[in-house]
Amino acid sequence: DAGVTQSPTHLIKTRGQQVTLRCSPKSGHDTVSWYQQALGQGPQFIFQYYEEEERQRGNFPDRFSGHQFPNYSSELNVNALLLGDSALYLCASSLWGARIKNTGELFFGEGSRLTVL
Amino acid sequence: QKEVEQNSGPLSVPEGAIASLNCTYSDRVSQSFFWYRQYSGKSPELIMSIYSNGDKEDGRFTAQLNKASQYVSLLIRDSQPSDSATYLCAVHSFNAGNNRKLIWGLGTSLAVNP
């Protein structure tokens, strides 16, 4: 049973560049959420995708955009990178149709660590 | 006021002791509560979920929920050095658009000393 996979695991970019991160959800899951986690902080919700549509969005600027494909995999794009974008980016998968009380049960990938110089 | 608050720690306990981690939340209508464990440099891993007042036990872990007092705790019995990690509390609530959202605490760092 394949878990959540993310790529790349590490990457270094410079200010102003653009980055694309990829995620494949756990087998059987249809919903992908993206989180940003800075050092020493809890995960910050970026957005959530289901049925190829953004369903919810956290307090992140439009430089952060995403996409979900028919196979449920997802991409996170960040444009015009800033130093403050350096963080661990986590993808979490879940089942949209799960009972409401279970929808906080997320399965995380190992993350993509982005360093912006 | 932060929506989910945890003591950042570090909480240090000797091996074999009981570690007690606490979390308070502000939204009274919150329905679901989760504890995630995160090792340094790794992603969070769900270890406990609790939905009703009272205790829920799973192996060495016990989650306790008190909705009236708006707190949820995690007890780790017979603590092991491998339990050393950051423990994140997450609370499931509803935002202004009645959409479900998961609110995270900043985490409590636990160190179990051999």
Short mmCIF file of C-alpha atoms in Angstrom, two decimals:
data_model
loop_
_atom_site.label_atom_id
_atom_site.label_comp_id
_atom_site.label_asym_id
_atom_site.label_seq_id
_atom_site.Cartn_x
_atom_site.Cartn_y
_atom_site.Cartn_z
CA ASP A 1 0.00 0.00 0.00
CA ALA A 2 1.81 3.09 -1.26
CA GLY A 3 1.98 5.94 1.17
CA VAL A 4 2.21 9.62 0.36
CA THR A 5 5.18 10.42 -1.84
CA GLN A 6 6.69 13.83 -2.42
CA SER A 7 9.41 15.11 -4.70
CA PRO A 8 11.94 16.52 -4.64
CA THR A 9 13.06 15.90 -1.06
CA HIS A 10 15.46 18.83 -0.99
CA LEU A 11 16.01 21.77 -3.26
CA ILE A 12 17.80 25.10 -3.26
CA LYS A 13 16.56 28.13 -5.13
CA THR A 14 17.43 31.81 -5.26
CA ARG A 15 15.16 34.76 -4.62
CA GLY A 16 12.79 35.52 -7.46
CA GLN A 17 12.85 32.02 -8.89
CA GLN A 18 9.89 29.69 -9.18
CA VAL A 19 9.51 26.20 -7.74
CA THR A 20 7.18 23.26 -8.31
CA LEU A 21 6.69 20.55 -5.71
CA ARG A 22 4.89 17.31 -6.39
CA CYS A 23 2.80 14.91 -4.33
CA SER A 24 1.10 11.59 -4.86
CA PRO A 25 -1.51 10.76 -2.21
CA LYS A 26 -1.86 7.51 -0.32
CA SER A 27 -3.56 4.79 -2.33
CA GLY A 28 -7.34 5.19 -2.06
CA HIS A 29 -7.20 8.83 -0.98
CA ASP A 30 -8.64 11.59 -3.13
CA THR A 31 -7.84 14.79 -1.24
CA VAL A 32 -4.52 16.55 -0.98
CA SER A 33 -3.62 19.32 1.45
CA TRP A 34 -0.42 21.33 1.41
CA TYR A 35 1.28 22.74 4.48
CA GLN A 36 4.28 24.95 5.09
CA GLN A 37 6.30 24.29 8.22
CA ALA A 38 9.03 26.70 9.23
CA LEU A 39 11.64 25.61 11.74
CA GLY A 40 10.19 25.38 15.24
CA GLN A 41 6.65 26.07 14.07
CA GLY A 42 3.56 23.98 13.59
CA PRO A 43 2.29 23.25 10.07
CA GLN A 44 0.58 26.19 8.36
CA PHE A 45 -2.25 25.26 6.00
CA ILE A 46 -1.74 26.49 2.43
CA PHE A 47 -4.63 24.93 0.52
CA GLN A 48 -6.59 21.76 -0.12
CA TYR A 49 -7.55 20.11 -3.40
CA TYR A 50 -10.37 17.72 -4.16
CA GLU A 51 -11.83 16.83 -7.56
CA GLU A 52 -9.17 18.99 -9.18
CA GLU A 53 -10.47 22.11 -7.47
CA GLU A 54 -9.09 24.22 -4.66
CA ARG A 55 -11.56 23.70 -1.83
CA GLN A 56 -10.01 25.69 0.97
CA ARG A 57 -7.17 28.13 1.25
CA GLY A 58 -5.12 29.38 4.14
CA ASN A 59 -3.61 32.82 4.55
CA PHE A 60 -1.03 32.60 1.78
CA PRO A 61 -0.48 35.05 -1.09
CA ASP A 62 -1.35 34.35 -4.70
CA ARG A 63 2.30 33.49 -5.34
CA PHE A 64 1.31 30.10 -3.97
CA SER A 65 -0.80 28.14 -6.42
CA GLY A 66 -1.64 24.52 -6.95
CA HIS A 67 -3.16 21.94 -9.13
CA GLN A 68 -4.66 18.49 -8.78
CA PHE A 69 -4.64 15.98 -11.59
CA PRO A 70 -7.25 13.33 -12.47
CA ASN A 71 -5.10 10.67 -10.77
CA TYR A 72 -5.37 12.72 -7.52
CA SER A 73 -1.71 13.74 -7.53
CA SER A 74 -0.99 17.39 -6.90
CA GLU A 75 1.53 20.14 -7.47
CA LEU A 76 2.37 23.18 -5.41
CA ASN A 77 3.87 26.13 -7.28
CA VAL A 78 5.52 29.11 -5.65
CA ASN A 79 6.48 32.11 -7.77
CA ALA A 80 8.82 34.99 -7.03
CA LEU A 81 10.48 33.15 -4.16
CA LEU A 82 11.35 35.08 -1.02
CA LEU A 83 13.86 34.18 1.67
CA GLY A 84 10.91 33.65 4.01
CA ASP A 85 9.60 30.86 1.80
CA SER A 86 12.38 28.62 3.07
CA ALA A 87 10.59 25.82 4.91
CA LEU A 88 9.53 22.20 4.87
CA TYR A 89 6.57 21.78 2.54
CA LEU A 90 4.32 18.94 3.55
CA CYS A 91 1.71 17.18 1.51
CA ALA A 92 -1.05 15.38 3.38
CA SER A 93 -3.63 13.07 1.90
CA SER A 94 -7.06 12.15 3.15
CA LEU A 95 -10.42 10.91 2.02
CA TRP A 96 -12.97 13.62 1.24
CA GLY A 97 -15.87 11.36 2.02
CA ALA A 98 -14.55 10.32 5.40
CA ARG A 99 -16.89 10.85 8.30
CA ILE A 100 -16.61 14.44 9.46
CA LYS A 101 -15.00 13.49 12.73
CA ASN A 102 -12.25 11.62 10.88
CA THR A 103 -11.31 14.34 8.44
CA GLY A 104 -8.46 15.48 10.64
CA GLU A 105 -6.74 12.17 10.13
CA LEU A 106 -4.07 13.11 7.66
CA PHE A 107 -1.29 11.03 6.21
CA PHE A 108 1.81 13.06 5.49
CA GLY A 109 4.58 12.60 2.99
CA GLU A 110 8.18 13.09 4.06
CA GLY A 111 8.14 16.63 2.80
CA SER A 112 10.16 18.80 0.44
CA ARG A 113 12.70 21.00 2.15
CA LEU A 114 13.08 24.25 0.24
CA THR A 115 15.96 26.62 0.87
CA VAL A 116 15.82 30.05 -0.73
CA LEU A 117 19.14 31.90 -0.91
CA GLN B 1 -5.55 34.46 21.78
CA LYS B 2 -4.06 31.57 19.83
CA GLU B 3 -6.63 29.03 18.74
CA VAL B 4 -4.64 25.99 19.85
CA GLU B 5 -2.02 26.39 22.54
CA GLN B 6 0.65 24.03 23.72
CA ASN B 7 3.56 24.44 26.09
CA SER B 8 6.58 24.54 23.81
CA GLY B 9 8.80 22.76 26.31
CA PRO B 10 11.17 21.15 26.21
CA LEU B 11 9.58 18.66 28.52
CA SER B 12 12.22 16.37 29.94
CA VAL B 13 11.35 13.07 31.64
CA PRO B 14 13.44 10.08 32.70
CA GLU B 15 13.06 6.78 30.89
CA GLY B 16 10.17 4.76 32.28
CA ALA B 17 8.30 7.80 33.62
CA ILE B 18 4.93 9.14 32.48
CA ALA B 19 5.09 12.09 30.08
CA SER B 20 2.10 14.43 30.17
CA LEU B 21 1.45 16.77 27.26
CA ASN B 22 -1.32 19.35 27.32
CA CYS B 23 -3.24 21.33 24.73
CA THR B 24 -5.96 23.94 25.07
CA TYR B 25 -8.23 25.26 22.34
CA SER B 26 -10.45 28.28 21.98
CA ASP B 27 -13.29 27.17 19.68
CA ARG B 28 -16.02 25.60 21.78
CA VAL B 29 -17.63 23.88 18.81
CA SER B 30 -14.51 21.89 17.98
CA GLN B 31 -15.40 18.26 17.45
CA SER B 32 -12.28 16.24 16.75
CA PHE B 33 -8.88 16.24 18.34
CA PHE B 34 -5.63 14.72 17.18
CA TRP B 35 -2.12 14.15 18.43
CA TYR B 36 0.68 13.92 15.91
CA ARG B 37 4.28 12.98 16.62
CA GLN B 38 7.05 14.61 14.61
CA TYR B 39 10.66 13.52 14.78
CA SER B 40 13.26 16.12 13.92
CA GLY B 41 13.45 16.63 10.17
CA LYS B 42 10.56 14.24 9.53
CA SER B 43 6.87 14.70 8.78
CA PRO B 44 4.07 14.47 11.36
CA GLU B 45 2.58 11.07 12.10
CA LEU B 46 -0.88 10.58 13.59
CA ILE B 47 -0.71 8.69 16.89
CA MET B 48 -4.05 9.38 18.56
CA SER B 49 -7.47 10.77 17.75
CA ILE B 50 -10.26 11.46 20.24
CA TYR B 51 -13.79 12.70 19.74
CA SER B 52 -15.65 12.19 23.03
CA ASN B 53 -15.05 13.38 26.56
CA GLY B 54 -13.01 11.00 28.64
CA ASP B 55 -10.00 8.80 28.06
CA LYS B 56 -8.91 6.81 25.05
CA GLU B 57 -6.08 4.33 25.43
CA ASP B 58 -3.88 2.83 22.74
CA GLY B 59 -0.89 0.90 24.01
CA ARG B 60 1.32 3.22 26.04
CA PHE B 61 -0.62 6.29 24.87
CA THR B 62 -3.73 7.74 26.50
CA ALA B 63 -5.57 10.75 25.16
CA GLN B 64 -7.85 12.67 27.51
CA LEU B 65 -10.50 15.12 26.37
CA ASN B 66 -12.45 17.61 28.47
CA LYS B 67 -14.68 19.73 26.23
CA ALA B 68 -16.08 21.77 29.12
CA SER B 69 -12.59 22.94 30.03
CA GLN B 70 -11.46 22.95 26.40
CA TYR B 71 -8.35 20.91 26.84
CA VAL B 72 -6.96 17.71 25.49
CA SER B 73 -3.95 15.89 26.83
CA LEU B 74 -1.68 13.03 25.87
CA LEU B 75 -0.10 10.71 28.42
CA ILE B 76 2.80 8.48 27.46
CA ARG B 77 3.43 5.70 29.95
CA ASP B 78 6.78 3.97 30.37
CA SER B 79 8.46 6.66 28.27
CA GLN B 80 11.26 5.50 26.02
CA PRO B 81 14.11 7.47 24.43
CA SER B 82 12.45 6.72 21.08
CA ASP B 83 9.49 8.83 22.22
CA SER B 84 11.71 11.91 22.09
CA ALA B 85 10.04 14.10 19.46
CA THR B 86 7.76 17.09 19.05
CA TYR B 87 4.11 16.37 19.74
CA LEU B 88 1.61 18.43 17.79
CA CYS B 89 -1.98 18.94 18.88
CA ALA B 90 -4.51 19.49 16.07
CA VAL B 91 -8.14 20.49 16.52
CA HIS B 92 -10.82 20.14 13.90
CA SER B 93 -13.19 23.06 13.71
CA PHE B 94 -15.32 25.09 11.33
CA ASN B 95 -14.44 28.45 9.80
CA ALA B 96 -16.73 31.35 8.91
CA GLY B 97 -17.91 29.62 5.74
CA ASN B 98 -18.80 26.50 7.71
CA ASN B 99 -15.87 24.78 6.09
CA ARG B 100 -13.94 22.28 8.12
CA LYS B 101 -10.44 23.27 9.06
CA LEU B 102 -7.68 21.75 11.11
CA ILE B 103 -5.96 24.09 13.55
CA TRP B 104 -2.48 23.17 14.71
CA GLY B 105 -0.59 24.00 17.87
CA LEU B 106 3.11 24.83 17.71
CA GLY B 107 4.04 21.55 19.36
CA THR B 108 5.66 20.43 22.59
CA SER B 109 9.20 19.09 22.46
CA LEU B 110 9.65 15.96 24.58
CA ALA B 111 13.02 14.59 25.62
CA VAL B 112 13.17 11.18 27.32
CA ASN B 113 16.48 10.71 29.11
CA PRO B 114 17.99 7.21 29.43
#
